[in-house]
CSV table of C-alpha atoms in Angstrom, one decimal:
chain,number,residue,atom,x,y,z
Q,1,MET,CA,124.8,91.1,97.3
Q,2,SER,CA,121.4,93.5,98.5
Q,3,ILE,CA,120.1,95.3,101.4
Q,4,ARG,CA,116.3,93.6,102.7
Q,5,PRO,CA,113.3,94.9,104.4
Q,6,VAL,CA,114.0,94.1,108.4
Q,7,THR,CA,110.7,93.0,109.3
Q,8,ILE,CA,108.5,94.9,111.7
Q,9,THR,CA,106.7,91.9,114.7
Q,10,GLY,CA,104.1,91.5,113.3
Q,11,GLU,CA,105.0,89.5,110.8
Q,12,PRO,CA,104.4,85.6,111.2
Q,13,VAL,CA,107.7,84.4,110.4
Q,14,LEU,CA,108.5,86.2,113.0
Q,15,HIS,CA,105.7,84.7,115.8
Q,16,HIS,CA,106.7,80.6,114.0
Q,17,ARG,CA,110.3,78.4,115.4
Q,18,ALA,CA,111.9,78.3,111.5
Q,19,VAL,CA,112.6,75.5,110.3
Q,20,GLU,CA,116.9,73.3,109.7
Q,21,VAL,CA,119.0,74.3,107.5
Q,22,GLU,CA,119.1,71.4,104.7
Q,23,ALA,CA,121.3,72.4,102.0
Q,24,PHE,CA,124.5,74.2,102.3
Q,25,ASP,CA,124.2,75.5,99.2
Q,26,ASP,CA,125.0,78.8,96.4
Q,27,GLU,CA,121.6,79.9,97.2
Q,28,LEU,CA,122.7,80.3,101.3
Q,29,ARG,CA,125.3,81.8,100.2
Q,30,THR,CA,124.4,84.4,99.3
Q,31,LEU,CA,121.1,85.1,101.7
Q,32,VAL,CA,124.4,85.3,104.5
Q,33,GLU,CA,126.1,87.3,102.0
Q,34,ASP,CA,122.5,90.1,102.5
Q,35,MET,CA,121.9,89.4,105.4
Q,36,TYR,CA,125.7,90.3,106.4
Q,37,GLU,CA,125.0,93.3,104.3
Q,38,THR,CA,121.9,94.3,105.8
Q,39,MET,CA,122.7,94.2,109.4
Q,40,ASP,CA,125.9,96.5,108.4
Q,41,ALA,CA,123.5,98.7,107.2
Q,42,ALA,CA,121.1,98.3,109.1
Q,43,HIS,CA,124.0,99.2,112.2
Q,44,GLY,CA,123.7,96.0,113.9
Q,45,VAL,CA,125.4,93.9,115.7
Q,46,GLY,CA,123.3,90.4,115.0
Q,47,LEU,CA,120.6,90.0,112.1
Q,48,ALA,CA,118.1,86.7,112.3
Q,49,ALA,CA,117.5,84.7,108.5
Q,50,THR,CA,113.0,85.4,110.1
Q,51,GLN,CA,113.5,88.9,110.0
Q,52,VAL,CA,114.7,89.8,106.1
Q,53,GLY,CA,111.1,87.2,105.9
Q,54,VAL,CA,113.3,83.6,105.4
Q,55,GLY,CA,111.4,80.9,108.1
Q,56,LEU,CA,115.7,79.1,108.2
Q,57,ARG,CA,117.5,78.8,111.3
Q,58,LEU,CA,120.4,80.8,111.0
Q,59,TYR,CA,121.5,84.5,111.7
Q,60,THR,CA,124.8,86.6,111.3
Q,61,TYR,CA,126.2,88.4,113.6
Q,62,HIS,CA,129.5,91.6,113.9
Q,63,PHE,CA,130.3,92.3,117.8
Q,64,PRO,CA,133.8,92.5,118.8
Q,65,ASN,CA,134.6,89.7,122.3
Q,66,GLU,CA,136.6,88.8,124.7
Q,67,ASP,CA,135.6,84.8,124.4
Q,68,ASP,CA,139.0,84.5,121.2
Q,69,VAL,CA,136.1,84.9,118.5
Q,70,PRO,CA,136.3,86.1,115.1
Q,71,GLU,CA,133.8,89.7,115.9
Q,72,ARG,CA,131.6,88.4,112.3
Q,73,GLY,CA,130.1,85.4,111.6
Q,74,VAL,CA,126.9,83.3,110.6
Q,75,VAL,CA,125.5,80.3,113.4
Q,76,ILE,CA,123.5,77.7,111.7
Q,77,ASN,CA,121.4,75.4,112.5
Q,78,PRO,CA,122.3,76.8,116.2
Q,79,GLN,CA,122.0,74.9,119.4
Q,80,LEU,CA,122.6,77.0,122.9
Q,81,THR,CA,123.4,76.4,126.2
Q,82,LEU,CA,123.0,78.8,129.0
Q,83,SER,CA,123.8,79.1,132.3
Q,84,LYS,CA,121.6,80.4,134.7
Q,85,VAL,CA,119.3,83.8,133.7
Q,86,SER,CA,119.9,85.7,137.3
Q,87,GLY,CA,116.0,86.7,138.9
Q,88,ALA,CA,117.3,89.7,139.7
Q,89,GLU,CA,115.5,92.9,137.7
Q,90,PRO,CA,116.6,93.9,135.0
Q,91,ASP,CA,119.4,96.7,135.5
Q,92,PRO,CA,118.2,99.6,132.8
Q,93,ASP,CA,122.0,100.9,133.0
Q,94,GLU,CA,123.4,98.4,131.7
Q,95,GLU,CA,120.4,95.6,130.3
Q,96,THR,CA,119.0,97.0,128.0
Q,97,GLU,CA,118.3,95.9,124.6
Q,98,GLY,CA,117.4,96.7,121.1
Q,99,CYS,CA,115.9,95.1,118.2
Q,100,LEU,CA,115.8,95.7,114.7
Q,101,SER,CA,112.6,94.2,113.8
Q,102,VAL,CA,110.5,95.9,116.4
Q,103,PRO,CA,112.3,99.7,116.3
Q,104,GLY,CA,114.1,102.7,117.8
Q,105,LEU,CA,113.1,100.5,121.3
Q,106,SER,CA,114.8,99.5,123.4
Q,107,TYR,CA,114.2,97.7,127.4
Q,108,PRO,CA,115.6,96.2,129.4
Q,109,LEU,CA,116.1,92.2,130.1
Q,110,LYS,CA,117.7,89.5,132.3
Q,111,ARG,CA,119.9,87.3,129.8
Q,112,ALA,CA,122.6,84.6,130.6
Q,113,GLU,CA,126.3,85.6,131.3
Q,114,TRP,CA,127.7,82.9,129.5
Q,115,ALA,CA,126.2,80.3,126.1
Q,116,ARG,CA,127.3,77.5,124.6
Q,117,VAL,CA,126.8,77.9,120.7
Q,118,LYS,CA,127.1,75.1,118.1
Q,119,GLY,CA,125.9,75.1,114.6
Q,120,TYR,CA,127.9,75.2,111.3
Q,121,ASP,CA,129.7,77.6,109.0
Q,122,VAL,CA,127.4,78.6,105.4
Q,123,ASP,CA,130.1,75.8,103.9
Q,124,GLY,CA,128.6,73.3,106.4
Q,125,ASN,CA,131.5,72.8,108.3
Q,126,PRO,CA,131.1,72.6,112.3
Q,127,LEU,CA,131.7,75.0,114.8
Q,128,GLU,CA,131.2,75.4,118.7
Q,129,PHE,CA,132.2,78.5,120.6
Q,130,GLU,CA,132.0,79.6,123.7
Q,131,ALA,CA,130.7,83.4,124.3
Q,132,THR,CA,129.8,86.0,127.3
Q,133,GLY,CA,128.4,88.7,128.7
Q,134,TRP,CA,127.2,91.0,125.8
Q,135,PHE,CA,128.2,88.6,123.2
Q,136,ALA,CA,125.9,86.2,124.9
Q,137,ARG,CA,123.2,88.0,125.0
Q,138,VAL,CA,123.4,88.6,121.6
Q,139,MET,CA,124.3,84.7,120.5
Q,140,GLN,CA,120.5,84.1,123.3
Q,141,HIS,CA,118.6,87.5,121.0
Q,142,GLU,CA,119.9,85.7,118.2
Q,143,TYR,CA,118.5,82.3,118.2
Q,144,ASP,CA,115.5,83.5,120.4
Q,145,HIS,CA,114.7,84.7,116.4
Q,146,LEU,CA,114.7,81.3,115.3
Q,147,ASP,CA,112.0,80.1,117.8
Q,148,GLY,CA,109.5,82.2,117.1
Q,149,LYS,CA,110.4,84.6,119.7
Q,150,LEU,CA,110.9,88.8,120.1
Q,151,TYR,CA,113.8,90.0,123.1
Q,152,VAL,CA,109.7,91.8,124.1
Q,153,ASP,CA,108.4,89.0,124.5
Q,154,ARG,CA,110.8,87.9,127.4
Q,155,LEU,CA,110.4,90.7,128.8
Q,156,ASN,CA,109.1,91.5,132.7
Q,157,ASP,CA,105.6,92.7,134.2
Q,158,ARG,CA,107.2,96.3,134.3
Q,159,TRP,CA,109.4,96.4,131.0
Q,160,GLY,CA,106.2,94.4,128.9
Q,161,LYS,CA,103.6,96.1,129.6
Q,162,ARG,CA,105.6,99.2,128.5
Q,163,ALA,CA,106.7,97.9,125.2
Q,164,ARG,CA,103.0,96.5,124.1
Q,165,LYS,CA,101.7,99.5,124.8
Q,166,GLN,CA,104.4,101.2,122.2
Q,167,VAL,CA,103.9,98.6,119.9
Q,168,LYS,CA,100.2,99.3,119.7
Q,169,LYS,CA,100.8,102.7,119.5
Q,170,GLU,CA,103.2,102.6,116.4
Q,171,GLY,CA,100.7,100.0,114.8
Q,172,TRP,CA,102.9,97.2,114.5
Q,173,GLY,CA,101.9,94.0,115.4
Q,174,VAL,CA,100.4,93.3,112.1
Q,175,PRO,CA,101.3,91.0,109.1
Q,176,GLY,CA,103.4,93.6,106.1
Q,177,LEU,CA,105.4,96.5,107.9
Q,178,THR,CA,109.2,96.4,107.3
Q,179,TRP,CA,111.7,98.8,107.2
Q,180,LEU,CA,114.6,99.4,104.6
Q,181,PRO,CA,118.7,99.3,106.5
Q,182,GLY,CA,119.7,102.3,104.2
Q,183,THR,CA,117.2,103.4,102.7
Q,184,ASP,CA,114.7,104.6,105.1
Q,185,PRO,CA,115.5,106.3,108.0
Q,186,ASP,CA,116.9,105.3,110.7
Q,187,PRO,CA,114.7,103.5,114.0
Q,188,PHE,CA,118.1,103.7,116.1
Q,189,GLY,CA,119.8,107.4,115.6
Q,190,HIS,CA,123.0,105.6,113.9
């Protein structure tokens, strides 16, 4: 197992749809173990394969929940069904997200309060569960990565403008930028 560098917005793999996993083999198991180690070192609640430079449709998560779902897992080739997203303004105190690929920044975003998640585990066994509240938010956030979207791409005009300005100020938005959890300073101050 090893910690992998986390890609920063602007890296092409983050902005293209990932491809389906076809082989449930030792190479996949190694990737998943590396993703767990990277997610843990980064103090993340989720990590998509695209965030470690791999264009495959899978993500890991570690999030305590009240949905009777193990708090740590992997979802491979996920499918999400969502409840309706409210059209109200996001609450900056209750609905603010961050992302390891937009390190150190966070902005308010509305998400669906419920998600049905279908996919496969690392051995190719089918899995299906429901997620609510913040756990549903984590599932949506990671799933978006697999479709080439970052949470900042979904922000409303007010917050999106601020995010774009900060990304530009940081010098991001170009290929080749990464940070290494456990080695580089923690951008979220954990």
